[in-house]
Amino acid sequence: MIYWDDVEVGAERVFGTYEVTREEVLEFARKYDPQPFHLSDEEAAKTHFGRLAASGWHTAAMTMRVIVDAITEDQQAGLGSPGVDDLRWQKPVYPGDTLTVTGTVVEKTPSRSKPEIGSVRTQTIVTNQDHVPVMTYTSIVLMRRNPDADA
């Protein structure tokens, strides 16, 4: 189990990769972001995207899947998140792209009101196969502290 106490500021981790498929881009767009440039090659060609592009929210969802797979494998003592800061979609994501999710711990803070938990801020960068950033944000994650840390 990885606890808050085990996390080090400055630590960098590649969480993993995700291959973006056309079918998934269309399915997500139909359900959650049905803008024409997410649904139609012809409509996307009329925009700055130039071709069918994934929704930014789909990019965020794919990123979350990569992170959850990694932290589940590690058995991280995560308790969810109160939010993210500075979410930016830097470049379009297209079917056929392979996304890589990397995080760097920038801060950790023990809770003042709940001594059994702490928060961790991580700068997350999602890049495509050409190592170009497509999305960035700072996550805030709550984690359990090691109950045996003082023992």
mmCIF file of C-alpha atoms in Angstrom:
data_model
loop_
_atom_site.group_PDB
_atom_site.id
_atom_site.type_symbol
_atom_site.label_atom_id
_atom_site.label_comp_id
_atom_site.label_asym_id
_atom_site.label_seq_id
_atom_site.Cartn_x
_atom_site.Cartn_y
_atom_site.Cartn_z
ATOM 1 C CA MET A 1 0.000 0.000 0.000
ATOM 2 C CA ILE A 2 1.297 3.461 -0.887
ATOM 3 C CA TYR A 3 0.348 6.063 1.726
ATOM 4 C CA TRP A 4 0.647 9.865 1.816
ATOM 5 C CA ASP A 5 3.774 9.404 3.949
ATOM 6 C CA ASP A 6 5.454 7.487 1.085
ATOM 7 C CA VAL A 7 4.976 10.267 -1.477
ATOM 8 C CA GLU A 8 7.983 12.513 -2.162
ATOM 9 C CA VAL A 9 7.841 16.044 -3.570
ATOM 10 C CA GLY A 10 9.667 16.080 -6.900
ATOM 11 C CA ALA A 11 8.915 12.447 -7.691
ATOM 12 C CA GLU A 12 7.943 11.918 -11.313
ATOM 13 C CA ARG A 13 5.943 8.998 -12.614
ATOM 14 C CA VAL A 14 4.819 7.841 -16.017
ATOM 15 C CA PHE A 15 1.372 6.409 -15.297
ATOM 16 C CA GLY A 16 0.993 4.743 -18.684
ATOM 17 C CA THR A 17 -0.334 5.159 -22.196
ATOM 18 C CA TYR A 18 -3.675 5.119 -23.975
ATOM 19 C CA GLU A 19 -4.434 4.543 -27.662
ATOM 20 C CA VAL A 20 -7.178 6.798 -28.989
ATOM 21 C CA THR A 21 -9.608 5.105 -31.378
ATOM 22 C CA ARG A 22 -12.010 6.666 -33.830
ATOM 23 C CA GLU A 23 -14.867 4.546 -32.492
ATOM 24 C CA GLU A 24 -14.297 5.764 -28.942
ATOM 25 C CA VAL A 25 -14.015 9.414 -30.024
ATOM 26 C CA LEU A 26 -17.369 9.153 -31.811
ATOM 27 C CA GLU A 27 -19.047 7.230 -28.978
ATOM 28 C CA PHE A 28 -17.930 9.735 -26.331
ATOM 29 C CA ALA A 29 -18.963 12.690 -28.494
ATOM 30 C CA ARG A 30 -22.408 11.235 -29.191
ATOM 31 C CA LYS A 31 -23.036 10.740 -25.477
ATOM 32 C CA TYR A 32 -21.338 13.735 -23.861
ATOM 33 C CA ASP A 33 -20.047 16.396 -26.279
ATOM 34 C CA PRO A 34 -21.997 16.249 -29.549
ATOM 35 C CA GLN A 35 -20.323 19.176 -31.270
ATOM 36 C CA PRO A 36 -19.980 18.709 -35.049
ATOM 37 C CA PHE A 37 -16.150 18.635 -35.079
ATOM 38 C CA HIS A 38 -16.246 15.662 -32.659
ATOM 39 C CA LEU A 39 -18.813 13.800 -34.775
ATOM 40 C CA SER A 40 -18.075 14.435 -38.451
ATOM 41 C CA ASP A 41 -14.958 14.415 -40.610
ATOM 42 C CA GLU A 42 -16.587 16.920 -42.963
ATOM 43 C CA GLU A 43 -17.539 19.371 -40.204
ATOM 44 C CA ALA A 44 -14.159 19.000 -38.472
ATOM 45 C CA ALA A 45 -12.391 19.800 -41.772
ATOM 46 C CA LYS A 46 -14.088 23.227 -41.728
ATOM 47 C CA THR A 47 -12.475 24.102 -38.364
ATOM 48 C CA HIS A 48 -9.002 24.709 -36.999
ATOM 49 C CA PHE A 49 -8.947 21.008 -36.010
ATOM 50 C CA GLY A 50 -8.738 20.027 -39.684
ATOM 51 C CA ARG A 51 -10.075 16.563 -38.954
ATOM 52 C CA LEU A 52 -12.111 14.643 -36.422
ATOM 53 C CA ALA A 53 -10.860 15.535 -32.931
ATOM 54 C CA ALA A 54 -11.552 14.070 -29.500
ATOM 55 C CA SER A 55 -13.439 16.153 -26.982
ATOM 56 C CA GLY A 56 -11.216 17.703 -24.326
ATOM 57 C CA TRP A 57 -13.450 16.027 -21.754
ATOM 58 C CA HIS A 58 -12.777 12.707 -23.473
ATOM 59 C CA THR A 59 -9.052 13.421 -23.200
ATOM 60 C CA ALA A 60 -9.558 14.041 -19.483
ATOM 61 C CA ALA A 61 -11.516 10.783 -19.140
ATOM 62 C CA MET A 62 -8.851 8.757 -20.970
ATOM 63 C CA THR A 63 -6.222 10.341 -18.719
ATOM 64 C CA MET A 64 -8.191 9.422 -15.629
ATOM 65 C CA ARG A 65 -8.419 5.809 -16.806
ATOM 66 C CA VAL A 66 -4.637 5.598 -17.213
ATOM 67 C CA ILE A 67 -4.062 7.063 -13.744
ATOM 68 C CA VAL A 68 -6.659 4.871 -12.015
ATOM 69 C CA ASP A 69 -5.225 1.731 -13.623
ATOM 70 C CA ALA A 70 -1.764 2.659 -12.323
ATOM 71 C CA ILE A 71 -2.784 3.610 -8.782
ATOM 72 C CA THR A 72 -5.035 0.557 -8.461
ATOM 73 C CA GLU A 73 -2.101 -1.667 -9.383
ATOM 74 C CA ASP A 74 0.008 0.117 -6.723
ATOM 75 C CA GLN A 75 -2.770 -0.071 -4.140
ATOM 76 C CA GLN A 76 -2.476 3.653 -3.486
ATOM 77 C CA ALA A 77 -4.343 4.825 -0.374
ATOM 78 C CA GLY A 78 -6.271 7.433 -2.339
ATOM 79 C CA LEU A 79 -9.451 9.010 -1.041
ATOM 80 C CA GLY A 80 -10.586 10.938 -4.096
ATOM 81 C CA SER A 81 -10.038 14.510 -5.138
ATOM 82 C CA PRO A 82 -11.558 17.880 -4.292
ATOM 83 C CA GLY A 83 -10.704 19.091 -7.798
ATOM 84 C CA VAL A 84 -8.078 20.155 -10.294
ATOM 85 C CA ASP A 85 -6.425 23.479 -11.026
ATOM 86 C CA ASP A 86 -5.295 25.058 -14.274
ATOM 87 C CA LEU A 87 -6.788 22.497 -16.681
ATOM 88 C CA ARG A 88 -5.635 23.353 -20.205
ATOM 89 C CA TRP A 89 -6.157 21.574 -23.495
ATOM 90 C CA GLN A 90 -2.940 22.448 -25.297
ATOM 91 C CA LYS A 91 -3.391 20.661 -28.649
ATOM 92 C CA PRO A 92 -6.113 18.582 -30.284
ATOM 93 C CA VAL A 93 -6.211 14.833 -29.754
ATOM 94 C CA TYR A 94 -6.998 12.756 -32.831
ATOM 95 C CA PRO A 95 -7.959 9.151 -33.460
ATOM 96 C CA GLY A 96 -4.734 7.188 -33.824
ATOM 97 C CA ASP A 97 -2.865 9.231 -31.210
ATOM 98 C CA THR A 98 -1.182 7.470 -28.310
ATOM 99 C CA LEU A 99 -1.363 9.467 -25.113
ATOM 100 C CA THR A 100 1.230 9.223 -22.341
ATOM 101 C CA VAL A 101 0.311 10.457 -18.863
ATOM 102 C CA THR A 102 3.092 11.745 -16.573
ATOM 103 C CA GLY A 103 2.793 13.294 -13.134
ATOM 104 C CA THR A 104 5.252 15.192 -10.941
ATOM 105 C CA VAL A 105 4.485 15.721 -7.260
ATOM 106 C CA VAL A 106 4.761 19.440 -6.527
ATOM 107 C CA GLU A 107 3.402 19.649 -2.977
ATOM 108 C CA LYS A 108 2.108 17.556 -0.105
ATOM 109 C CA THR A 109 0.278 18.872 2.919
ATOM 110 C CA PRO A 110 -0.971 17.101 6.034
ATOM 111 C CA SER A 111 -4.576 17.842 6.928
ATOM 112 C CA ARG A 112 -4.947 20.178 9.902
ATOM 113 C CA SER A 113 -8.435 18.948 10.777
ATOM 114 C CA LYS A 114 -8.048 15.236 9.929
ATOM 115 C CA PRO A 115 -4.637 13.923 10.987
ATOM 116 C CA GLU A 116 -5.266 10.579 9.298
ATOM 117 C CA ILE A 117 -5.139 12.125 5.796
ATOM 118 C CA GLY A 118 -3.082 14.505 3.686
ATOM 119 C CA SER A 119 -3.274 16.080 0.253
ATOM 120 C CA VAL A 120 -0.902 15.765 -2.680
ATOM 121 C CA ARG A 121 -0.672 18.181 -5.623
ATOM 122 C CA THR A 122 0.609 16.694 -8.850
ATOM 123 C CA GLN A 123 1.410 18.509 -12.098
ATOM 124 C CA THR A 124 0.019 16.216 -14.784
ATOM 125 C CA ILE A 125 1.136 16.397 -18.402
ATOM 126 C CA VAL A 126 -0.478 14.373 -21.168
ATOM 127 C CA THR A 127 1.548 14.102 -24.368
ATOM 128 C CA ASN A 128 0.905 12.515 -27.741
ATOM 129 C CA GLN A 129 3.175 10.080 -29.557
ATOM 130 C CA ASP A 130 5.307 13.003 -30.770
ATOM 131 C CA HIS A 131 5.914 14.086 -27.140
ATOM 132 C CA VAL A 132 3.780 17.204 -27.691
ATOM 133 C CA PRO A 133 1.712 18.227 -24.636
ATOM 134 C CA VAL A 134 -2.008 17.940 -25.384
ATOM 135 C CA MET A 135 -3.379 18.550 -21.871
ATOM 136 C CA THR A 136 -2.005 19.811 -18.554
ATOM 137 C CA TYR A 137 -3.478 20.295 -15.099
ATOM 138 C CA THR A 138 -2.633 20.190 -11.422
ATOM 139 C CA SER A 139 -4.501 17.507 -9.502
ATOM 140 C CA ILE A 140 -5.263 17.607 -5.813
ATOM 141 C CA VAL A 141 -5.589 14.142 -4.290
ATOM 142 C CA LEU A 142 -6.493 13.170 -0.759
ATOM 143 C CA MET A 143 -4.626 10.171 0.649
ATOM 144 C CA ARG A 144 -4.653 8.172 3.848
ATOM 145 C CA ARG A 145 -1.618 8.512 6.072
ATOM 146 C CA ASN A 146 0.167 5.390 7.207
ATOM 147 C CA PRO A 147 -1.400 4.360 10.512
ATOM 148 C CA ASP A 148 1.921 2.761 11.512
ATOM 149 C CA ALA A 149 4.063 5.828 10.641
ATOM 150 C CA ASP A 150 4.380 6.973 14.264
ATOM 151 C CA ALA A 151 4.984 3.484 15.608
#
